[in-house]
XYZ file of C-alpha atoms in Angstrom:
305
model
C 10.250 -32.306 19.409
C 12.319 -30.251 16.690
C 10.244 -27.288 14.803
C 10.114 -30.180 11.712
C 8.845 -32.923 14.252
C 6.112 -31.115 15.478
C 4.761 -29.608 11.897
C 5.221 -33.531 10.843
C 2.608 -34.416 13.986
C 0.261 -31.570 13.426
C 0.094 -32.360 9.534
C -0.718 -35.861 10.696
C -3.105 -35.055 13.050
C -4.877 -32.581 10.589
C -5.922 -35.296 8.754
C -6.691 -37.566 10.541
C -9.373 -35.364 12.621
C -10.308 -33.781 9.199
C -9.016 -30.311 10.326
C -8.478 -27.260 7.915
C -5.765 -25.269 9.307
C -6.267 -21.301 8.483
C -3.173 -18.774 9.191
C -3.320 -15.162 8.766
C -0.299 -13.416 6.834
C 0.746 -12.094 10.339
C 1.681 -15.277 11.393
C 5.071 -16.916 11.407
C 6.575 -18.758 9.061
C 6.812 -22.499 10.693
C 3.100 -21.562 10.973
C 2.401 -21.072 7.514
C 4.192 -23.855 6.469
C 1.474 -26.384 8.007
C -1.388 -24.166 7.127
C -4.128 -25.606 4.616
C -4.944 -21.774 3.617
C -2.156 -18.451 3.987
C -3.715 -14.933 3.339
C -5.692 -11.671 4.520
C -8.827 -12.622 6.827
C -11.598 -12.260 4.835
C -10.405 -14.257 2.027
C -9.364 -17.297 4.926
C -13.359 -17.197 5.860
C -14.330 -17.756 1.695
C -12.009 -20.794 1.684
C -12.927 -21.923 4.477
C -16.617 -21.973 3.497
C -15.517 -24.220 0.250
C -12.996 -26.582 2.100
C -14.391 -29.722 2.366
C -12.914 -30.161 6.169
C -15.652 -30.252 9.304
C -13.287 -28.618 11.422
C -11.762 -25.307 10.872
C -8.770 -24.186 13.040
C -7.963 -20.335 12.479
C -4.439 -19.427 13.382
C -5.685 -15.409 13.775
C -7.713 -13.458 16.100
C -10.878 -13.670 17.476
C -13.129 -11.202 14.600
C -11.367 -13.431 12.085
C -12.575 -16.699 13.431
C -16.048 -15.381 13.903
C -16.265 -14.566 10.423
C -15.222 -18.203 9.501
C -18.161 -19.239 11.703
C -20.712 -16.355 9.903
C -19.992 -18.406 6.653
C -19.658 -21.605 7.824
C -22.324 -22.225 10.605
C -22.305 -26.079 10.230
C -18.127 -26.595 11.236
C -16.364 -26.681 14.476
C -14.435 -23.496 14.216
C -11.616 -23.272 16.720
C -9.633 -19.877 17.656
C -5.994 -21.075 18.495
C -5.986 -18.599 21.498
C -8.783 -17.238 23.488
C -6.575 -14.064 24.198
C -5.989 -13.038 20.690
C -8.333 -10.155 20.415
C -8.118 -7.047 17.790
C -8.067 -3.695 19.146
C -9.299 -2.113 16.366
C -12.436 -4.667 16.501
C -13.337 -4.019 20.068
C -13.211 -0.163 20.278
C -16.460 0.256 18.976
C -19.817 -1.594 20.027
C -23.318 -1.996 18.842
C -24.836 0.281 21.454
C -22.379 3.611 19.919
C -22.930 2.669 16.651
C -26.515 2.699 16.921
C -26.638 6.443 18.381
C -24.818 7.013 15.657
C -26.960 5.923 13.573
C -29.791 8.002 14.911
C -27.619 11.085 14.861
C -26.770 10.411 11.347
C -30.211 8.330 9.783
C -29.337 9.407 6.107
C -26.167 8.134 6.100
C -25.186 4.642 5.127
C -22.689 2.527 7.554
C -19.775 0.753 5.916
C -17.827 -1.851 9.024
C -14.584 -2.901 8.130
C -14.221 -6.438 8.084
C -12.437 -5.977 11.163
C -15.266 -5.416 13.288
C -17.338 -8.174 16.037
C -20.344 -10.055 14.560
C -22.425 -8.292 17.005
C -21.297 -5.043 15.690
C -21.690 -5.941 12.269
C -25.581 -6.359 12.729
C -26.551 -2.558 12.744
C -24.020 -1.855 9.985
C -25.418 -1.616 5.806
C -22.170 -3.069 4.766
C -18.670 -4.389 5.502
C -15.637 -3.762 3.390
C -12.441 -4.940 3.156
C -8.479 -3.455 3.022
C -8.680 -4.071 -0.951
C -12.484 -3.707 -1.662
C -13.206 -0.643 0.249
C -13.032 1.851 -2.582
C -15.163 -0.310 -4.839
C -17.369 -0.928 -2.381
C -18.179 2.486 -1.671
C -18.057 3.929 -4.823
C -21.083 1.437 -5.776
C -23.175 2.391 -2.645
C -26.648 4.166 -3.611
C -25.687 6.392 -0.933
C -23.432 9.797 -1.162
C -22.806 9.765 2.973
C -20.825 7.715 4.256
C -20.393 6.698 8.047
C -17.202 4.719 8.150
C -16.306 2.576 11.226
C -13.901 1.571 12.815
C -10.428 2.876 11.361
C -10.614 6.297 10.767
C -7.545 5.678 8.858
C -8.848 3.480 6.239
C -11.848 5.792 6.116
C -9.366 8.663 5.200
C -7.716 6.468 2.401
C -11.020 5.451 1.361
C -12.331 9.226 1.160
C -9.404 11.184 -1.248
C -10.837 8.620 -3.968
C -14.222 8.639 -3.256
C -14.584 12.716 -3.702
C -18.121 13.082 -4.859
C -19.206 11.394 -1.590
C -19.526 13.077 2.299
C -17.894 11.264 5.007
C -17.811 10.772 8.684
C -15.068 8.872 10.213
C -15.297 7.741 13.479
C -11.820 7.845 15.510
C -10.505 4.367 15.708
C -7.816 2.338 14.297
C -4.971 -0.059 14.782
C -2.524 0.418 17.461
C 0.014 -1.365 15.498
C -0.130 0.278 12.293
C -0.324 3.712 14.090
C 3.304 2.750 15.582
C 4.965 3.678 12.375
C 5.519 7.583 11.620
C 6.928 9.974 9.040
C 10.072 9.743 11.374
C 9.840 5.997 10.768
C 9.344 6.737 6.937
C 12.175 9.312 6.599
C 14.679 7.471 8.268
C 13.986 4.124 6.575
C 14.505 6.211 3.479
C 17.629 7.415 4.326
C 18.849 4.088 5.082
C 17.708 2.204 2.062
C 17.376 4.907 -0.981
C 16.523 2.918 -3.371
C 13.772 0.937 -1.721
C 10.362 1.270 -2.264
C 7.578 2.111 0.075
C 4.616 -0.423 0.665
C 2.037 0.508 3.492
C -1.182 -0.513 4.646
C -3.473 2.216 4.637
C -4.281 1.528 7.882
C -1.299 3.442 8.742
C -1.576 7.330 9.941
C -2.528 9.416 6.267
C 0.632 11.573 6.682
C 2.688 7.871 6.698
C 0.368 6.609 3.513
C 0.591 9.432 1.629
C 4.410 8.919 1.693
C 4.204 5.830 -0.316
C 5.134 4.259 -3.257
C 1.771 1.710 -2.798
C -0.213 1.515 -0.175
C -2.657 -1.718 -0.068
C -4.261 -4.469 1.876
C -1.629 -6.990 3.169
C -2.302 -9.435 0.155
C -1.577 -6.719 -1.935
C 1.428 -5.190 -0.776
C 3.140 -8.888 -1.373
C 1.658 -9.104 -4.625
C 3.207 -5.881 -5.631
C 6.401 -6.616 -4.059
C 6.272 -9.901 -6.084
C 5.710 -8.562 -9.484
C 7.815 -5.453 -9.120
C 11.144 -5.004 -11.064
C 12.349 -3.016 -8.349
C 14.630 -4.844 -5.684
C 14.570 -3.543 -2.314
C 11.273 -2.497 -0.738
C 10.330 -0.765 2.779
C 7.484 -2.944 4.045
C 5.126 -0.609 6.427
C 2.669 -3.377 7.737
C 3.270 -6.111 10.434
C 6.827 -6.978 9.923
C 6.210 -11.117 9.742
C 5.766 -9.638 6.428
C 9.420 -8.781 5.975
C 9.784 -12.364 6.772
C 7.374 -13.781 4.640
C 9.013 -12.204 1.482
C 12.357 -12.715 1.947
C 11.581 -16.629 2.005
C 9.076 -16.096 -1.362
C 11.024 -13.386 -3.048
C 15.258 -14.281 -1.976
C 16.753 -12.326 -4.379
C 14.980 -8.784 -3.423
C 15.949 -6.914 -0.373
C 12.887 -6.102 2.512
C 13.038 -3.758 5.401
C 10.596 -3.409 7.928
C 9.270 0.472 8.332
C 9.817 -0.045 12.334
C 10.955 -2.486 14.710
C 7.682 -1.967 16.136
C 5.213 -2.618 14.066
C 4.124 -5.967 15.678
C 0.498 -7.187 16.319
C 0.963 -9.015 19.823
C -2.531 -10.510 20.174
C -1.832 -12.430 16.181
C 1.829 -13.288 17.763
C 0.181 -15.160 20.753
C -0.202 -17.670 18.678
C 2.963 -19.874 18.440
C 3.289 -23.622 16.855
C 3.022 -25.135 19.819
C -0.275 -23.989 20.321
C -1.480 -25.409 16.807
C -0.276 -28.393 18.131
C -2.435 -27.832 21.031
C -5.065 -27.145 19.047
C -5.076 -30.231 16.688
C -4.653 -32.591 19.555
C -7.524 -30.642 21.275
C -6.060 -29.051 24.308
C -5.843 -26.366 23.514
C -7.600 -22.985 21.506
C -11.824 -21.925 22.021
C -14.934 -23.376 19.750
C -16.498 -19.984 18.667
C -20.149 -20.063 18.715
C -22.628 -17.401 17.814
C -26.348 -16.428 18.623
C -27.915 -17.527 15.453
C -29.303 -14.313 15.254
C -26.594 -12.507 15.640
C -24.951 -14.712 12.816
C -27.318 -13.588 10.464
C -27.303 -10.351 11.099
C -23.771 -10.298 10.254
C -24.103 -12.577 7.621
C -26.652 -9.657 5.680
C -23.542 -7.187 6.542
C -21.470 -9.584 4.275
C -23.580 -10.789 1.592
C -24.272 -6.809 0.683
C -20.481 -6.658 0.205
C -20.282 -9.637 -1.624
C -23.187 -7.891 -4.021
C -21.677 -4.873 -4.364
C -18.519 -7.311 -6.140
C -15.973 -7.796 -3.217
């Protein structure tokens, strides 16, 4: 089959096995195009939860597609490949956190979204790329124990002065690819471009930029800008992404490098695979460990995510 053929079969087949198809920004394009639902993980799970499908097919990683299954305990939800894992999600586990947590009992635990269910059951709250300032700053706490990305925590913490912080070291291996090296070359390559990062990036690298944002909202600002060329320093499918939405602006990508491997194992083929049911793994969680979770969330969702 041609690239066209097979997104013809799969948007057949979608329908007629009443599949919602889910794909995370840092997929690629022919991926996107057959998707039900494009955007940052969090906000996949929400639509998911209102789509009226039974079956929910997340083109993503594995954190991602439990989430999906927090919200929506009563669908099939599929993960297109058993290997696609996060880092980020997996350096830390319940057992650390909770010594932590006795170490540190005055001090409130805010879990990036991009964190395991199980994890998520001893944390107060979980937070997002774009909500994580709000979020904190409306915590009845003033100490804050931020997991996993010490990154984001640092990002999080120059805005948030009147509060303490601990950041635990973690983050993502991707986003930590890109450097000031990365940032002053780019620059001297494309003068005039601007510079868009994810704060998950090293704070030397953010604090270089011209926005720095979840990945939703680096495209939005890329989108609405006057300017013309921009320096994209997240996964670089984003690069890709805006030059098909935005073809009269320029994109670069930060580095070469910056590619998430375990999102990329996912090709079309193996949404194919999926849809026809040969393919992917049907996440299921302890019901108590759902709920647990679940809490994590709904305090976010309170607090105004």
């Amino acid at each position: 089959m041609t690239v066209r053929e097979m997104q013809d079969e799969i948007l057949k087949i979608k329908k007629e096995k009443d599949i919602c198809i889910l794909a995370h920004a840092y997929q690629r394009q022919d991926i996107l195009d057959v998707a039900d639902f494009v955007g940052d993980s969090f906000a996949l799970s929400r639509m998911a939860a209102k789509a009226p499908q039974s079956t929910v097919l997340m083109c993503g990683v594995r954190f991602m597609a439990e989430t999906v299954k927090i919200l929506s305990p009563q669908k099939k939800v599929i993960l297109s490949d058993s290997n696609a894992g996060c880092p980020m999600a997996e350096q830390m586990d319940k057992e650390l956190i909770s010594q932590l947590k006795e170490m540190y009992p005055d001090y409130k635990v805010v879990a990036y979204i991009n964190t395991t269910s199980e994890l998520k059951t001893v944390c107060d709250v979980c937070v997002t790329s774009s909500s994580a300032v709000k979020i904190v700053k409306k915590l009845d706490s003033d100490k804050i124990l931020f997991i996993p990305d010490c990154n984001l925590g640092d990002f999080v913490q120059k805005q948030c002065p009147d509060k303490t912080f601990k950041l635990v070291s973690g983050g993502c291996p991707t986003h930590l690819r890109m450097t000031v090296k990365d940032v002053e070359k780019a620059k001297a390559q494309h003068p005039d471009a601007l510079l868009l990062v994810h704060p998950e990036c090293a704070p030397a690298v953010t604090a270089l930029a011209d926005y720095a944002g979840s990945t939703t909202g680096i495209m939005n600002y890329a989108k609405n800008s006057d300017a013309k060329e921009f320096i994209i320093g997240t996964e670089n499918s984003i690069v890709e992404h805006l030059s098909f939405d935005e073809p009269g602006k320029k994109f670069y990508p930060l580095s070469k490098d910056c590619i998430c491997h375990n999102m990329h194992l996912t090709n079309l083929a193996t949404v194919y695979n999926c849809v026809c049911g040969t393919a992917g793994e049907v996440i299921e969680l302890d019901e108590d460990v759902r709920l647990g979770a679940k809490r994590c969330i709904d305090e976010m969702l309170r607090l105004g995510d």
